[in-house]
PDB file of C-alpha atoms in Angstrom:
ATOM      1  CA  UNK R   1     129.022  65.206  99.949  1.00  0.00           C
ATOM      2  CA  UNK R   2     128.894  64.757  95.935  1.00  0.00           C
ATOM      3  CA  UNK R   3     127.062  66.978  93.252  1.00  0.00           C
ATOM      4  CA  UNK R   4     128.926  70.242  93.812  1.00  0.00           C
ATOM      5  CA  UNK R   5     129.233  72.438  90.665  1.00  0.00           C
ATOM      6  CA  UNK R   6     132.801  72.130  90.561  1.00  0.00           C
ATOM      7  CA  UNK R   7     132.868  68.396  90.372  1.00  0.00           C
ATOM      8  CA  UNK R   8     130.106  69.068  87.200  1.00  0.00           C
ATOM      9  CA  UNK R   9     132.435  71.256  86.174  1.00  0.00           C
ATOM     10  CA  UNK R  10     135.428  68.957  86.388  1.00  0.00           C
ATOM     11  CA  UNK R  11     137.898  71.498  87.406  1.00  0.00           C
ATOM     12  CA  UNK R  12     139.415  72.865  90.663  1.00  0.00           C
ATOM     13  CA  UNK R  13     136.742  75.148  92.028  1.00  0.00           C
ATOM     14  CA  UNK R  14     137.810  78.494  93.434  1.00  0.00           C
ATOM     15  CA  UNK R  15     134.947  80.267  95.097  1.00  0.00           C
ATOM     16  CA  UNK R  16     132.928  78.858  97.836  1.00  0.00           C
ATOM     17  CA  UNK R  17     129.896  78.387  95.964  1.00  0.00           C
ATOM     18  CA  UNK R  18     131.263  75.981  93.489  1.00  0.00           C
ATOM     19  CA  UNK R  19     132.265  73.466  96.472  1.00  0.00           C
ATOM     20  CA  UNK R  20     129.488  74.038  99.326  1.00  0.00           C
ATOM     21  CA  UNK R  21     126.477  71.898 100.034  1.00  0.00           C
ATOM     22  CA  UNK R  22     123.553  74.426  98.769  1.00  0.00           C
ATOM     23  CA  UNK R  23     120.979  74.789 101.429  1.00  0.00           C
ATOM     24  CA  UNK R  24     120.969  73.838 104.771  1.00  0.00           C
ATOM     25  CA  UNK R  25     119.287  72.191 108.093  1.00  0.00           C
ATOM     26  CA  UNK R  26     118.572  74.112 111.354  1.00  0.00           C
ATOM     27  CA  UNK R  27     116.572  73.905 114.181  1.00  0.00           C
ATOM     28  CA  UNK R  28     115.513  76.654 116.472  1.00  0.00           C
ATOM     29  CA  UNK R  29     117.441  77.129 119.657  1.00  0.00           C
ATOM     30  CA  UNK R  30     114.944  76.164 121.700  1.00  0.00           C
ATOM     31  CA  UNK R  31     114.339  72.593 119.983  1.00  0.00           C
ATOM     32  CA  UNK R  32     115.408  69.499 121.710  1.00  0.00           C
ATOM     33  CA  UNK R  33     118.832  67.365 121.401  1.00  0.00           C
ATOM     34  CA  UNK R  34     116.268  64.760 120.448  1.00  0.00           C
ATOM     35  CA  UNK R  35     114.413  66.660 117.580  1.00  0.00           C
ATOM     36  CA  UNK R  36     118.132  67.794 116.665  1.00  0.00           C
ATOM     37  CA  UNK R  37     119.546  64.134 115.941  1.00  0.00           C
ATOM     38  CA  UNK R  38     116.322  63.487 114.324  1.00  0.00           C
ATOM     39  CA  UNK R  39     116.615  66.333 111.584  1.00  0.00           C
ATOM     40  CA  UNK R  40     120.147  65.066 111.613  1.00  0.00           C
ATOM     41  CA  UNK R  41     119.290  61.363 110.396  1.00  0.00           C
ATOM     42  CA  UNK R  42     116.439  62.469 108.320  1.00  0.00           C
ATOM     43  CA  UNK R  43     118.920  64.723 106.226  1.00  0.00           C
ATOM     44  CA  UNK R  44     121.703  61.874 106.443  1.00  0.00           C
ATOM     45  CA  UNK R  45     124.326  64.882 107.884  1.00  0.00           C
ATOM     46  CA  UNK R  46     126.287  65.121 110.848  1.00  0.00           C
ATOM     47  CA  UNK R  47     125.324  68.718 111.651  1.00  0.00           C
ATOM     48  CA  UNK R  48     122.689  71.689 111.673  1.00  0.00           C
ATOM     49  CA  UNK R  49     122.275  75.207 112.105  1.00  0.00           C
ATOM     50  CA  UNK R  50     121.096  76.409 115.183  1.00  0.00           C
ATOM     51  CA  UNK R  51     118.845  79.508 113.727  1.00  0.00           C
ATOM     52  CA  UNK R  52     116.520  82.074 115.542  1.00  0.00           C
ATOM     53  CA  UNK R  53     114.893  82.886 112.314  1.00  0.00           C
ATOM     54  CA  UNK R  54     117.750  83.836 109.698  1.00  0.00           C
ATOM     55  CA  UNK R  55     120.297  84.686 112.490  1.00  0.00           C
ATOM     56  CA  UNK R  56     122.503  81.803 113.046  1.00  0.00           C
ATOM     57  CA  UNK R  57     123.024  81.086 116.708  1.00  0.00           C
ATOM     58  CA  UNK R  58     125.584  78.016 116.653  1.00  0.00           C
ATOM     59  CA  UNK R  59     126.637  74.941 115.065  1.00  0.00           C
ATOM     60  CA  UNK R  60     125.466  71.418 116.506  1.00  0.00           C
ATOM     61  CA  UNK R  61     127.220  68.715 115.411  1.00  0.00           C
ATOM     62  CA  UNK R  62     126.348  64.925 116.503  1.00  0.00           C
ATOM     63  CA  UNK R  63     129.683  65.215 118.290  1.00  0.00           C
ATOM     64  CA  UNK R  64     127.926  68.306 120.420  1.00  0.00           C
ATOM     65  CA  UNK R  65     124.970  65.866 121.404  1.00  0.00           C
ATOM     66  CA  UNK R  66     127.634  63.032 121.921  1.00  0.00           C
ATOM     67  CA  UNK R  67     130.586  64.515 124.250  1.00  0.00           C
ATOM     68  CA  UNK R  68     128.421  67.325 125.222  1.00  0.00           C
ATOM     69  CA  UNK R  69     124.838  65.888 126.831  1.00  0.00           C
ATOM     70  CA  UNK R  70     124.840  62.418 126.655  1.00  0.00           C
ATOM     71  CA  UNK R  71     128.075  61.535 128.207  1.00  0.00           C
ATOM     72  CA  UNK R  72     127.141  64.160 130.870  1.00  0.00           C
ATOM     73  CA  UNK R  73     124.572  62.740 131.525  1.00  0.00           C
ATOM     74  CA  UNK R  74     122.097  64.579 130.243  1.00  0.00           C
ATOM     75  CA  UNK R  75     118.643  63.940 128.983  1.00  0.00           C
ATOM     76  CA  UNK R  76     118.508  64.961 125.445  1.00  0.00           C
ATOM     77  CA  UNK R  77     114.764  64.874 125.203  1.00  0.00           C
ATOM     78  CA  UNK R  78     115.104  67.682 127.745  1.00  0.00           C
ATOM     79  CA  UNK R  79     118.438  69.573 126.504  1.00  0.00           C
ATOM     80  CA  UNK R  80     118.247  72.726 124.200  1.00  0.00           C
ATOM     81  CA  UNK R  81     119.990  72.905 120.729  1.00  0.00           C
ATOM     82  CA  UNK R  82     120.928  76.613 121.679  1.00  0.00           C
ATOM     83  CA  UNK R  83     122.629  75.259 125.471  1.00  0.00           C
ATOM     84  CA  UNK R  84     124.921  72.355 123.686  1.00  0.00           C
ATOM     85  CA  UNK R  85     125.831  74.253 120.212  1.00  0.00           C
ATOM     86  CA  UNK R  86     129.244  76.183 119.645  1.00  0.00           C
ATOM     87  CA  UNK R  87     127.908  79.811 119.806  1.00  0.00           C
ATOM     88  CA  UNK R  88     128.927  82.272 117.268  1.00  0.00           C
ATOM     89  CA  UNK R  89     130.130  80.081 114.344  1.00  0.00           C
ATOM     90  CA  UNK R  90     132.416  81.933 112.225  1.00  0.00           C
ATOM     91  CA  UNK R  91     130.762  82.268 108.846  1.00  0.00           C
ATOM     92  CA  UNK R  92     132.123  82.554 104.835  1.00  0.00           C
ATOM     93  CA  UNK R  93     130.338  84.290 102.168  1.00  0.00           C
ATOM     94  CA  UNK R  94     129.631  82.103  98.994  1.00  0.00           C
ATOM     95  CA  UNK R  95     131.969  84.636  96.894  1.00  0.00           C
ATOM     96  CA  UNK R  96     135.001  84.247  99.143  1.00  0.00           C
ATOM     97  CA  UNK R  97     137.731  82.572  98.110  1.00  0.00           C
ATOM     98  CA  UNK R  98     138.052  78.563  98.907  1.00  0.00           C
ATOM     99  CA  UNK R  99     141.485  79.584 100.479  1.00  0.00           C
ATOM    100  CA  UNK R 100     139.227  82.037 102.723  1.00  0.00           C
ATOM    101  CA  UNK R 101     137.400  78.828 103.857  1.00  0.00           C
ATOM    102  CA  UNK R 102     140.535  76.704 104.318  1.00  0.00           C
ATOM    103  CA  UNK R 103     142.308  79.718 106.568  1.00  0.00           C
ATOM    104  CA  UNK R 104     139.261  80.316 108.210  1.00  0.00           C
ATOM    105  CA  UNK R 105     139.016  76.349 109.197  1.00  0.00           C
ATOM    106  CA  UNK R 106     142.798  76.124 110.059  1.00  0.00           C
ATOM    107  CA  UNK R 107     142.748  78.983 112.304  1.00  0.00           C
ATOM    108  CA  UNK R 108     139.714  78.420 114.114  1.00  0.00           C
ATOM    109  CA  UNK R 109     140.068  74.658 113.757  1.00  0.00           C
ATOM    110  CA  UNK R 110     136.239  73.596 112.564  1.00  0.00           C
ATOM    111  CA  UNK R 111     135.269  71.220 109.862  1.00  0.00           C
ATOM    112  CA  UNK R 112     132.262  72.759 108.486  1.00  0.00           C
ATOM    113  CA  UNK R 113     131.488  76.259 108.219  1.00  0.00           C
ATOM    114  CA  UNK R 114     128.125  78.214 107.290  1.00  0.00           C
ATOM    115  CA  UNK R 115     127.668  79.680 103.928  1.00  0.00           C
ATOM    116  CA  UNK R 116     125.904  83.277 104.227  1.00  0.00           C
ATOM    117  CA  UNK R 117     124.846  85.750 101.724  1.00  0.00           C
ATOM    118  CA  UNK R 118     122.693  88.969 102.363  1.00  0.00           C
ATOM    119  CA  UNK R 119     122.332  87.862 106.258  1.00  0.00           C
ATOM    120  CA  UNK R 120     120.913  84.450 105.084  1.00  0.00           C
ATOM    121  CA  UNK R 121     122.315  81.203 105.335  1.00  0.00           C
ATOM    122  CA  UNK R 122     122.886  79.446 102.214  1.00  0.00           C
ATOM    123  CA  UNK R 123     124.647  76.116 102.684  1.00  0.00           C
ATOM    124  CA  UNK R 124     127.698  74.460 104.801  1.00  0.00           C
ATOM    125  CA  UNK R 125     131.316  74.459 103.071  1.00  0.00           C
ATOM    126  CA  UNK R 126     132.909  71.424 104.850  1.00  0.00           C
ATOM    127  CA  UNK R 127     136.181  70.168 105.070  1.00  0.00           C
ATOM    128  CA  UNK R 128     134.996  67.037 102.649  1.00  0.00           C
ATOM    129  CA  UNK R 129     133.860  69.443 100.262  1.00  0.00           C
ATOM    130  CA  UNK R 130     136.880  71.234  99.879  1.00  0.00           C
ATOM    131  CA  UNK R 131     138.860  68.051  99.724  1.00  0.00           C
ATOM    132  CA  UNK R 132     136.539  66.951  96.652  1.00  0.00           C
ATOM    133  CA  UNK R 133     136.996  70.138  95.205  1.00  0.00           C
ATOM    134  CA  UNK R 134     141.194  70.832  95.831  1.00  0.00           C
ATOM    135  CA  UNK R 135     142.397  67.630  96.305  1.00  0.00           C
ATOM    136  CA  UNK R 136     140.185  64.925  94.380  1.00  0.00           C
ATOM    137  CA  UNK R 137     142.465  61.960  94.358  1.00  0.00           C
ATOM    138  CA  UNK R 138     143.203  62.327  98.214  1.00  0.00           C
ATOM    139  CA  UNK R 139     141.658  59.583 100.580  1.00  0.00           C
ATOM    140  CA  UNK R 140     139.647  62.121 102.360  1.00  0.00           C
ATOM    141  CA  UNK R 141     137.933  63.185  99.124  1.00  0.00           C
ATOM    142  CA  UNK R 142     137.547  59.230  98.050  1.00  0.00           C
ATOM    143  CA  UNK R 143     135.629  58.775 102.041  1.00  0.00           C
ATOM    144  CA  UNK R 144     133.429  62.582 101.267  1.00  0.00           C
ATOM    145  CA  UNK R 145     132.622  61.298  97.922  1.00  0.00           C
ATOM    146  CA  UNK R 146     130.977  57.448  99.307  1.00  0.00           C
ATOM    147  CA  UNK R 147     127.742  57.366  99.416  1.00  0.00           C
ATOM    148  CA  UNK R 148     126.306  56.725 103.119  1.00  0.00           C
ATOM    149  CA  UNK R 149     126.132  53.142 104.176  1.00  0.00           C
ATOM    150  CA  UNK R 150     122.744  52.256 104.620  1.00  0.00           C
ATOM    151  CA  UNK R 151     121.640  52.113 108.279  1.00  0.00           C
ATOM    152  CA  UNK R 152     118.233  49.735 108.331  1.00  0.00           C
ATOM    153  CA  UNK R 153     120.763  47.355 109.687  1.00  0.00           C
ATOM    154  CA  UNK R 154     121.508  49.138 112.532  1.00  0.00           C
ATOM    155  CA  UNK R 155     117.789  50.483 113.017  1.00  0.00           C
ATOM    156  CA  UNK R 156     116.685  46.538 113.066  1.00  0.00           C
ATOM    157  CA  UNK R 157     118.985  45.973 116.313  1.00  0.00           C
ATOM    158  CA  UNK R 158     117.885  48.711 118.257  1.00  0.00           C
TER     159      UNK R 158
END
């Protein structure tokens, strides 16, 4: 995750905004696992808002689909966003502090968390953007900063 406004900046950012990922991907809760991981790949992240309209309903990670359907046994094609997602995602404003975000990820032990302002969601504040942002020589920082390997390798074997 590169091109946040405190790495423009070059200093250590201190309010959410300057570190999150501005916008953000969601599906509606009734959309498919499939259509999910789709939206997913097409964005090139690792997670989307589960939204009914501007409320946010959950987080789905490709972990979720992972551990949660597909090693169940389920048939993502046929699975809801909505019944796989964590429910209720806690939430940071894009004023708050960063060290809101980081206490807010420690004690509810998440990665990412949704950026909302005015009742709308705004972005994602993940744990590789704050390492960019307050740690930028640290290894995680040096993996969030990489750009994506390309994957028409893999897509050629399946």
């Amino acid at each position: 995750m590169t091109g946040t406004a405190a790495e423009a900046a070059g200093g250590t950012a201190r309010l959410v905004r300057e570190v999150m990922t501005a916008g953000v991907a969601a599906v509606r809760p009734d959309a498919s696992l499939v259509e999910a991981a789709q939206l997913m790949r097409a964005q090139d992240v690792g997670d989307v808002l589960v939204a009914d309209g501007d409320l946010i309903v959950g987080v789905l990670t490709d972990r979720d689909i992972t551990v949660r359907a597909v090693a169940e046994g389920a048939d993502p094609s046929t699975v809801s966003a909505e019944t796989v997602c964590t429910p209720d995602p806690v939430v940071v404003g894009p004023d708050d502090d960063v060290a809101t975000a980081v206490g807010l990820m420690r004690r509810h032990a998440v990665r990412r968390l949704p950026v909302v302002e005015a009742g709308r969601p705004v972005g994602v504040v993940s744990l590789g953007d704050l390492a960019v942002a307050e740690e930028p020589r640290s290894v995680l920082a040096d993996i969030s900063r990489a750009a994506p390997e390309n994957d028409t390798a893999m897509d050629e074997r399946i």
